[in-house]
Amino acid sequence: MATAGGQRAHLIIVIGAGPAGMSAASLFSKAGHEVVVLNRDIKFGGLAEYGIFPSKLKLRGGLRKTYWDILNRPNVHYFGNVSVGDTKALTLADLRSLGASALVFATGAQGTKTIGVEGDTAVGVYHAKDVVYHFNRLPGFSESPFEMGRRVAIIGVGDVMVDIAHWLVRYKQVDQVTAIARRGPAERKYNPKEIRALCACIDQEALAGEFARIRPRLEAVGQDPGDILKGMVEEFTKCESFPTQSKMGFRFLASPRRVLTDGQNRVRALEIEETKLEPKGGDFAAVGLKTYYEFPCDSVVFAVGDRVDETVGLPYKNGIFVTSPNKTSNDPDDALFQAYDEATGKVLEGVFLTGWARKASEGLVGVAKRDGEWTAEVVVRYLESQPPRDRAALDGTLRCLKTWLADRQVQVVTIEDLRLLETAEKEAPSSQHCIGEFKFATNQEMLALIQRGRDRLRATVAR
Ligand SMILES: Cc1cc2nc3c(=O)[nH]c(=O)nc-3n(C[C@H](O)[C@H](O)[C@H](O)COP(=O)(O)OP(=O)(O)OC[C@H]3O[C@@H](n4cnc5c(N)ncnc54)[C@H](O)[C@@H]3O)c2cc1C
Ligand SMILES: NC(=O)c1ccc[n+]([C@@H]2O[C@H](COP(=O)([O-])OP(=O)(O)OC[C@H]3O[C@@H](n4cnc5c(N)ncnc54)[C@H](OP(=O)(O)O)[C@@H]3O)[C@@H](O)[C@H]2O)c1
């Protein structure tokens, strides 16, 4: 693996191969820089591979193709199965000492957000990201059982709730899924198009009953329950059809307070506090009414968004990596992309953030892609003040990186390895396809397959 192109260039290390990292890497490579992409997962794609619902094969396939094209460029060097963090294969300090012109963190929002209710560690309580990683077959999550029982309460009414409910009604075929919303139906967050996956299962009589239950509280803040219900039901068009008896419902103005358990610390119910809406800055906030009731369920999924993973080692505060509050001498907003240490009052020179690492759980793939592009523009402006390096130095840095990883016994996965893996997964008999397509469930299986492929290749060359 050597660098390609003219005499002098910049080396940029992108950490994370999801939509944001890949779009930044694409622009860097198009600008003629050498790009190293370090990725925790063996496969690239991030949530495009392990988040987007399995049945969206066209969207996932299109994104995969785009990422293959980027990673096949001669000046892009992929290092899969390489985690960056305090106790990981490489630390932030390691990366900063490598002499790259810039580091771009595109690690997404890998931390778990909890809302701090009693009982949230009981058996049967799950966090949405883990569930999503499970049904998308991310190693580490794919093999865990995720017992859901018959009645599932999902906290939150965003698109992630819809995806998890979709999995529960379509593949797990539970009896009842209920989305629990602390605010009202007008404040639902999911995209109307996404509800098509579920609308065939929504119990419309029960929904009308739920509206009747909360009618006075909606009217108290000037909302028209009839209009809101009509608007909600009008979105139930082009409903996807699949065989299931599962029912989907909603519980509004309902704030979870405690997870109630049985003698074996298993979920038996949620304790919910009734809420009302209160106008707040052009929106509505939920205010607890101090009246409580039990909502029976066998499992609870928190789908309330995520936070970043503070163990990555970047300055962190309240669920996000800290970015600079100061204006830069380039475009003033460039500061919003720069990692910043509040203790020293200084930016981490040459360290940038993008995508969900910059704004946790915000937006679709297109938003992450655009963020990657913006970050690339910011970095390219920054590079104008940095001297490029000669080819020998860039090759030396790549060699050093590889030596470190070999010394630390990390089995780095290259783009050639991924080709082998993709061929093997495509060849798997359709009887092994769990949802939509076949994916190896563990890193061990993938790494063993890759090693066998490399050994075969070596034997062929030696002959
Ligand atoms: C359940 C779910 C479903 C979604 N469905 C859709 C959809 O249908 N359509 C749509 O447009 N958008 C969808 N989105 C939104 C979309 O997935 C995100 O906008 C986008 O993936 C964010 O991109 P990102 O690159 O910032 O982060 P991610 O996609 O999370 O990528 C992060 C990358 O960083 C790597 N990484 C993490 N930590 C480390 C580390 N310490 N060291 C090295 N590498 C690391 C990971 O391996 C991963 O490759 C969905 C999101 C979720 C949660
Ligand atoms: N198919 C798709 O296109 C798809 C799929 C998945 C995700 N995504 C995208 O990924 C992003 C993240 O989605 P998301 O669903 O995780 O987040 P989201 O859209 O922000 O929804 C989070 C939900 O959790 C609720 N919530 C937050 N804190 C809470 C608390 N303390 N108590 C009770 N409820 C709480 C929110 O209620 P409040 O509104 O009251 O805060 C909201 O209903 C979104 O941009 C989404 O569009 C897209």
XYZ file of C-alpha atoms and ligand atoms in Angstrom:
564
model
C 0.000 0.000 0.000
C 1.762 3.176 -1.172
C 0.504 6.664 -1.858
C -0.349 7.673 -5.412
C -0.125 10.907 -7.414
C 2.068 14.051 -7.483
C 5.204 14.900 -5.496
C 3.675 16.561 -2.439
C 0.273 16.109 -0.816
C -1.598 16.183 2.445
C -2.494 13.053 4.360
C -5.888 13.182 6.049
C -7.099 10.506 8.423
C -10.859 10.002 8.554
C -12.095 7.996 11.528
C -15.412 6.325 10.706
C -16.693 5.024 7.352
C -20.371 5.947 7.656
C -22.146 8.398 5.337
C -20.412 11.478 6.834
C -16.895 10.026 6.826
C -17.289 8.604 3.334
C -18.488 11.873 1.861
C -15.597 13.795 3.458
C -13.143 11.117 2.251
C -14.568 11.417 -1.253
C -13.960 15.172 -1.440
C -10.455 14.884 0.029
C -9.501 12.249 -2.508
C -10.989 14.260 -5.369
C -8.861 17.214 -4.218
C -5.786 14.982 -4.668
C -5.008 14.330 -1.007
C -4.090 10.942 0.430
C -6.871 9.647 2.647
C -6.689 6.974 5.329
C -10.066 5.693 6.532
C -10.023 3.918 9.901
C -13.215 2.077 10.754
C -14.315 0.180 13.873
C -16.467 -2.230 11.889
C -15.008 -4.660 9.390
C -17.402 -3.363 6.777
C -17.809 0.254 5.764
C -21.141 2.102 5.736
C -21.890 2.721 9.426
C -25.642 3.040 9.885
C -26.099 2.792 6.108
C -25.010 -0.843 6.568
C -26.147 -1.484 10.140
C -28.993 0.999 10.719
C -31.139 1.475 7.628
C -33.980 -1.031 7.752
C -33.051 -4.381 6.153
C -35.910 -4.368 3.653
C -34.666 -1.075 2.118
C -32.382 -3.025 -0.163
C -32.343 -0.425 -2.940
C -31.227 2.422 -0.666
C -28.601 0.272 1.045
C -27.372 -1.128 -2.280
C -27.038 2.358 -3.803
C -25.050 3.638 -0.836
C -22.820 0.561 -0.827
C -22.009 1.104 -4.494
C -21.112 4.748 -3.864
C -18.816 3.784 -0.985
C -17.131 1.001 -3.011
C -16.360 3.573 -5.730
C -14.750 5.916 -3.199
C -12.740 3.209 -1.444
C -11.479 1.808 -4.756
C -9.677 5.084 -5.528
C -5.880 4.719 -5.404
C -5.421 7.569 -2.927
C -7.958 6.168 -0.414
C -6.621 3.554 2.043
C -9.198 1.579 4.040
C -8.329 0.102 7.454
C -11.384 -1.840 8.692
C -11.634 -3.508 12.118
C -9.618 -0.637 13.649
C -11.119 1.187 16.612
C -9.883 4.511 17.890
C -10.283 5.385 21.549
C -8.805 5.453 25.007
C -8.406 1.681 25.299
C -8.635 0.801 21.616
C -6.196 -0.195 18.853
C -5.213 3.443 18.338
C -5.608 6.414 20.655
C -6.176 10.025 19.769
C -2.595 10.711 20.904
C -1.300 7.992 18.534
C -3.124 9.562 15.636
C -1.984 13.076 16.479
C 1.615 11.894 16.589
C 1.473 10.380 13.088
C 1.987 13.721 11.400
C -1.172 13.711 9.273
C -2.304 17.172 8.144
C -5.797 16.662 9.617
C -7.887 14.142 11.542
C -11.608 14.018 10.847
C -13.746 12.179 13.388
C -16.850 10.688 11.766
C -17.543 8.112 14.458
C -21.291 8.747 14.684
C -23.284 8.688 17.921
C -22.214 5.399 19.490
C -23.007 6.253 23.117
C -26.252 5.216 24.764
C -28.609 7.948 25.924
C -30.553 7.068 29.036
C -33.383 9.159 30.408
C -32.629 8.120 33.967
C -35.696 6.179 35.042
C -35.570 3.665 37.876
C -35.465 0.066 36.673
C -33.886 0.824 33.305
C -31.333 -1.958 33.745
C -34.001 -4.653 34.254
C -34.102 -7.749 32.053
C -36.130 -6.799 28.991
C -35.055 -3.142 28.799
C -33.185 -2.314 25.605
C -31.700 0.695 23.906
C -32.763 1.335 20.349
C -29.297 1.392 18.803
C -28.524 -2.057 20.209
C -31.805 -3.469 18.863
C -31.211 -1.896 15.464
C -27.638 -3.231 15.372
C -29.056 -6.635 16.338
C -31.546 -6.934 13.493
C -29.062 -5.453 11.019
C -26.573 -8.161 12.112
C -23.724 -6.009 13.451
C -21.205 -8.345 15.113
C -21.417 -8.004 18.875
C -25.202 -7.559 18.706
C -26.312 -10.011 16.006
C -26.121 -13.106 18.209
C -27.619 -11.738 21.433
C -31.149 -13.017 22.034
C -33.064 -9.712 22.491
C -36.090 -11.430 24.060
C -39.013 -9.072 23.510
C -41.992 -10.999 24.936
C -45.502 -10.394 23.544
C -46.151 -6.759 24.498
C -43.481 -4.162 23.767
C -43.436 -0.512 24.823
C -41.165 1.751 22.767
C -40.328 5.123 24.294
C -40.201 7.857 21.630
C -42.079 8.574 18.411
C -39.267 9.202 15.927
C -38.170 7.243 12.858
C -36.105 4.870 14.985
C -39.270 3.906 16.880
C -40.909 3.164 13.508
C -38.015 0.945 12.410
C -38.033 -1.035 15.640
C -41.830 -1.386 15.601
C -41.565 -2.520 11.960
C -39.109 -5.271 12.968
C -41.340 -6.293 15.878
C -44.537 -6.590 13.853
C -43.008 -7.968 10.675
C -40.313 -10.362 11.855
C -40.832 -10.935 15.584
C -44.612 -10.971 15.240
C -45.222 -9.825 18.809
C -48.856 -9.256 19.840
C -48.760 -5.556 20.589
C -46.322 -2.689 20.105
C -47.094 0.645 21.757
C -45.182 3.856 21.103
C -45.047 5.961 24.252
C -44.900 9.728 23.625
C -44.281 12.241 26.387
C -45.946 14.940 24.263
C -49.001 14.805 21.999
C -49.762 13.386 18.561
C -49.035 16.712 16.834
C -45.482 16.529 18.193
C -44.791 13.088 16.691
C -41.343 13.100 15.080
C -41.464 10.294 12.537
C -41.471 10.994 8.827
C -44.973 10.424 7.319
C -43.490 8.248 4.580
C -41.902 5.917 7.111
C -45.217 5.081 8.814
C -46.199 3.200 5.643
C -44.182 0.286 6.983
C -46.528 0.041 9.953
C -49.883 1.529 9.066
C -51.469 -1.781 8.126
C -50.949 -2.842 11.759
C -52.196 0.313 13.439
C -55.369 -0.299 15.371
C -57.376 2.740 14.236
C -60.229 2.190 16.666
C -57.784 2.164 19.563
C -56.120 5.275 18.119
C -59.451 7.125 18.066
C -59.972 5.987 21.681
C -56.562 7.369 22.642
C -57.467 10.721 21.061
C -60.728 10.767 23.038
C -58.754 10.108 26.229
C -56.424 13.078 25.744
C -58.901 15.426 23.996
C -59.318 17.916 26.892
C -55.562 18.289 27.282
C -55.066 19.013 23.571
C -57.958 21.485 23.499
C -56.537 23.246 26.578
C -53.588 24.439 24.447
C -55.689 25.295 21.394
C -55.007 22.089 19.456
C -57.858 20.514 17.500
C -57.848 16.743 18.188
C -60.152 16.065 15.202
C -57.782 17.817 12.786
C -54.711 16.146 14.235
C -56.271 12.681 14.074
C -57.385 13.304 10.478
C -53.871 14.428 9.519
C -52.324 11.425 11.209
C -54.681 8.913 9.590
C -54.293 10.537 6.162
C -50.654 9.519 6.314
C -51.727 5.873 6.499
C -51.572 5.426 2.727
C -49.615 2.940 0.613
C -49.362 0.772 3.726
C -46.847 -2.043 3.272
C -48.435 -5.425 3.464
C -46.918 -8.508 5.061
C -48.547 -11.343 6.950
C -48.827 -10.537 10.660
C -51.388 -10.467 13.454
C -49.402 -7.860 15.400
C -51.101 -4.622 16.449
C -49.484 -1.214 16.762
C -50.760 1.598 18.991
C -49.824 4.894 20.613
C -49.950 6.276 24.126
C -49.667 10.073 24.164
C -48.992 12.591 26.964
C -47.253 9.750 28.752
C -43.872 10.163 30.396
C -42.141 6.974 31.626
C -41.158 7.241 35.284
C -40.174 3.704 36.350
C -39.716 0.290 34.830
C -41.578 -2.132 37.105
C -40.201 -5.650 37.481
C -41.166 -9.064 38.787
C -39.232 -11.173 41.326
C -36.629 -12.098 38.664
C -35.975 -8.468 37.769
C -37.864 -8.905 34.489
C -39.975 -6.123 33.033
C -43.662 -6.450 33.927
C -44.890 -2.869 33.326
C -43.976 0.757 32.868
C -45.042 3.338 35.372
C -46.209 6.296 33.370
C -46.869 9.843 34.502
C -49.676 11.673 32.729
C -48.484 14.917 31.170
C -50.023 18.027 29.666
C -48.662 20.347 27.020
C -47.350 23.783 27.836
C -46.385 26.324 25.159
C -42.630 26.916 25.066
C -40.897 29.149 22.518
C -43.187 28.357 19.564
C -43.338 24.655 20.503
C -44.874 22.626 23.332
C -43.158 21.058 26.329
C -44.504 18.105 28.348
C -45.261 18.913 31.973
C -45.880 16.107 34.483
C -49.285 16.024 36.190
C -48.183 13.854 39.134
C -50.777 11.228 38.298
C -49.380 7.816 37.538
C -50.584 4.536 36.107
C -49.145 1.160 35.225
C -48.826 0.145 31.608
C -48.304 -3.641 31.383
C -45.574 -4.800 28.986
C -42.922 -7.511 28.668
C -40.123 -5.347 27.317
C -39.233 -1.682 26.945
C -37.121 -0.094 24.211
C -35.748 3.420 24.644
C -35.766 5.087 21.211
C -34.959 8.580 22.413
C -31.857 9.351 20.314
C -28.211 8.668 21.101
C -25.131 10.490 22.311
C -21.516 10.314 21.195
C -19.057 7.818 22.686
C -16.872 9.744 25.103
C -14.264 6.945 25.199
C -13.100 8.039 21.750
C -10.969 10.512 23.695
C -12.096 13.841 22.262
C -13.196 16.629 24.628
C -16.731 15.685 25.657
C -19.588 17.360 27.498
C -23.264 16.459 27.981
C -23.519 13.833 25.252
C -21.598 15.691 22.539
C -17.998 16.318 21.531
C -17.117 19.935 22.275
C -16.576 22.207 19.280
C -14.975 25.613 19.271
C -17.099 28.556 20.470
C -14.680 30.993 18.801
C -14.791 32.297 15.253
C -11.889 31.318 12.984
C -9.978 33.637 10.685
C -11.189 31.526 7.719
C -14.961 31.266 7.402
C -16.168 32.140 10.956
C -18.427 29.074 11.077
C -15.465 26.749 10.482
C -15.092 26.720 14.277
C -18.259 24.629 14.544
C -16.343 21.702 13.006
C -13.210 21.936 15.178
C -12.664 19.902 18.343
C -12.114 22.203 21.302
C -10.661 21.714 24.764
C -12.470 23.895 27.295
C -9.765 23.252 29.904
C -7.074 24.921 27.792
C -9.418 27.216 25.861
C -7.819 26.013 22.616
C -8.892 24.022 19.576
C -7.233 20.639 19.052
C -5.093 21.733 16.135
C -6.072 19.872 12.965
C -8.830 17.795 14.620
C -12.300 18.067 13.080
C -15.740 16.521 13.588
C -18.443 15.586 11.140
C -21.866 13.920 10.864
C -23.446 12.380 13.963
C -20.117 12.770 15.796
C -20.721 16.515 15.445
C -24.497 16.525 15.896
C -25.685 13.295 17.510
C -28.792 11.604 16.039
C -29.565 14.453 13.690
C -31.028 13.831 10.256
C -30.971 11.360 7.394
C -28.117 9.986 5.300
C -28.365 13.040 3.023
C -27.795 15.344 6.008
C -24.738 13.334 7.124
C -23.412 13.392 3.559
C -23.828 17.151 3.356
C -22.135 17.543 6.739
C -19.195 15.505 5.442
C -18.960 17.817 2.444
C -19.055 20.921 4.630
C -16.378 19.470 6.881
C -14.208 18.690 3.862
C -14.531 22.327 2.740
C -13.548 23.530 6.214
C -10.550 21.189 6.298
C -9.420 22.166 2.800
C -9.482 25.837 3.892
C -7.441 24.880 6.960
C -4.912 22.988 4.809
C -4.109 26.161 2.873
C -2.083 27.253 5.909
C -0.359 23.871 6.314
C 2.686 22.674 4.328
C 2.020 19.551 2.223
C 4.381 16.611 2.728
C 6.487 14.746 0.243
C 5.562 11.263 -0.934
C 8.305 9.489 0.993
C 7.005 10.991 4.258
C 3.416 9.993 3.429
C 4.473 6.434 2.625
C 6.423 6.383 5.885
C 3.315 7.382 7.827
C 1.290 4.595 6.215
C 4.049 2.104 7.039
C 4.177 3.310 10.629
C 0.406 2.950 10.995
C 0.528 -0.598 9.651
C 3.436 -1.534 11.921
C 1.648 -0.200 15.002
C -1.481 -2.156 14.175
C 0.485 -5.330 13.473
C 2.379 -4.926 16.769
C -0.946 -4.495 18.557
C -2.230 -7.670 16.875
C -5.061 -5.993 15.046
C -6.201 -7.888 11.951
C -6.668 -4.943 9.638
C -9.278 -5.476 6.914
C -8.449 -3.988 3.526
C -10.690 -3.225 0.599
C -9.376 -6.371 -1.166
C -10.455 -8.395 1.882
C -13.921 -6.852 1.692
C -14.265 -7.958 -1.916
C -13.695 -11.548 -0.823
C -16.199 -11.152 1.958
C -18.820 -9.651 -0.306
C -18.480 -12.493 -2.796
C -18.863 -15.072 -0.019
C -21.951 -13.338 1.393
C -23.568 -13.089 -2.041
C -22.943 -16.779 -2.637
C -24.677 -17.821 0.590
C -27.830 -19.821 -0.166
C -31.045 -17.820 0.144
C -32.171 -20.208 2.899
C -29.560 -18.464 5.074
C -30.884 -14.977 4.347
C -32.399 -13.784 7.585
C -33.954 -10.494 6.576
C -33.371 -9.569 2.972
C -29.771 -10.668 2.558
C -27.090 -12.788 4.155
C -24.547 -11.272 6.538
C -21.964 -13.068 8.644
C -22.979 -12.623 12.249
C -19.546 -12.422 13.878
C -16.162 -10.827 13.309
C -14.528 -14.221 13.899
C -16.342 -15.761 10.922
C -15.476 -12.815 8.678
C -11.829 -12.650 9.760
C -11.400 -16.412 9.342
C -12.881 -16.265 5.844
C -10.606 -13.348 4.944
C -7.552 -15.191 6.303
C -8.424 -18.291 4.236
C -8.769 -16.094 1.149
C -5.389 -14.459 1.762
C -3.741 -17.860 2.311
C -5.223 -19.172 -0.955
C -3.944 -16.109 -2.800
C -0.478 -16.470 -1.305
C -0.381 -20.151 -2.276
C -1.409 -19.308 -5.855
C 1.286 -16.626 -6.162
C 3.906 -18.993 -4.720
C 3.087 -21.682 -7.290
C -32.054 2.916 13.023
C -31.710 3.965 12.016
C -32.256 3.876 10.748
C -31.969 4.859 9.805
N -32.573 4.763 8.584
C -32.348 5.725 7.684
C -32.984 5.664 6.398
O -33.752 4.734 6.111
N -32.733 6.652 5.520
C -31.885 7.682 5.818
O -31.671 8.550 4.952
N -31.283 7.784 7.017
C -31.494 6.828 7.954
N -30.898 6.913 9.172
C -29.991 8.029 9.464
C -28.557 7.740 8.957
O -28.225 6.412 9.234
C -27.557 8.701 9.616
O -27.916 10.019 9.231
C -26.120 8.470 9.164
O -25.773 7.121 9.142
C -25.120 9.199 10.086
O -23.865 9.050 9.496
P -22.467 9.153 10.277
O -21.433 8.844 9.260
O -22.370 10.442 10.990
O -22.488 8.017 11.410
P -22.615 6.433 11.316
O -23.448 6.023 10.170
O -23.007 5.983 12.670
O -21.114 5.924 11.025
C -20.131 5.922 12.024
C -18.935 5.070 11.581
O -17.889 5.256 12.532
C -17.321 4.001 12.891
N -16.837 4.138 14.271
C -17.578 4.329 15.376
N -16.794 4.443 16.455
C -15.518 4.302 16.015
C -14.256 4.314 16.650
N -14.149 4.496 17.967
N -13.139 4.126 15.902
C -13.228 3.928 14.562
N -14.418 3.926 13.898
C -15.540 4.112 14.621
C -18.456 2.997 12.758
O -17.919 1.708 12.526
C -19.224 3.565 11.546
O -18.716 3.002 10.351
C -31.133 5.942 10.143
C -30.572 6.022 11.427
C -30.855 5.038 12.358
C -30.277 5.141 13.755
N -36.224 5.629 8.002
C -35.554 6.718 8.205
O -35.460 7.563 7.347
C -34.900 6.904 9.535
C -34.890 5.851 10.427
C -34.306 6.034 11.664
C -33.744 7.259 11.994
N -33.752 8.262 11.094
C -33.255 9.595 11.471
O -32.358 9.496 12.556
C -32.526 10.622 13.427
C -32.729 10.139 14.858
O -34.009 9.514 14.972
P -34.612 9.163 16.407
O -35.916 8.526 16.206
O -33.559 8.486 17.209
O -34.717 10.590 17.102
P -35.900 11.699 17.107
O -36.527 11.851 15.790
O -35.278 12.894 17.720
O -37.016 11.104 18.108
C -36.702 10.879 19.460
C -37.983 10.633 20.221
O -37.626 10.381 21.582
C -38.397 11.215 22.444
N -37.648 11.538 23.646
C -36.444 12.144 23.745
N -36.093 12.289 25.034
C -37.107 11.755 25.768
C -37.338 11.616 27.152
N -36.452 12.059 28.062
N -38.494 11.033 27.564
C -39.396 10.580 26.672
N -39.234 10.693 25.334
C -38.103 11.279 24.889
C -38.643 12.461 21.613
O -39.740 13.168 22.149
P -39.781 14.785 22.126
O -40.121 15.150 20.729
O -40.785 15.101 23.123
O -38.365 15.228 22.507
C -38.920 11.835 20.244
O -40.253 11.398 20.146
C -33.695 11.413 12.891
O -33.199 12.480 12.133
C -34.409 10.432 12.002
O -35.135 11.034 10.960
C -34.344 8.111 9.879
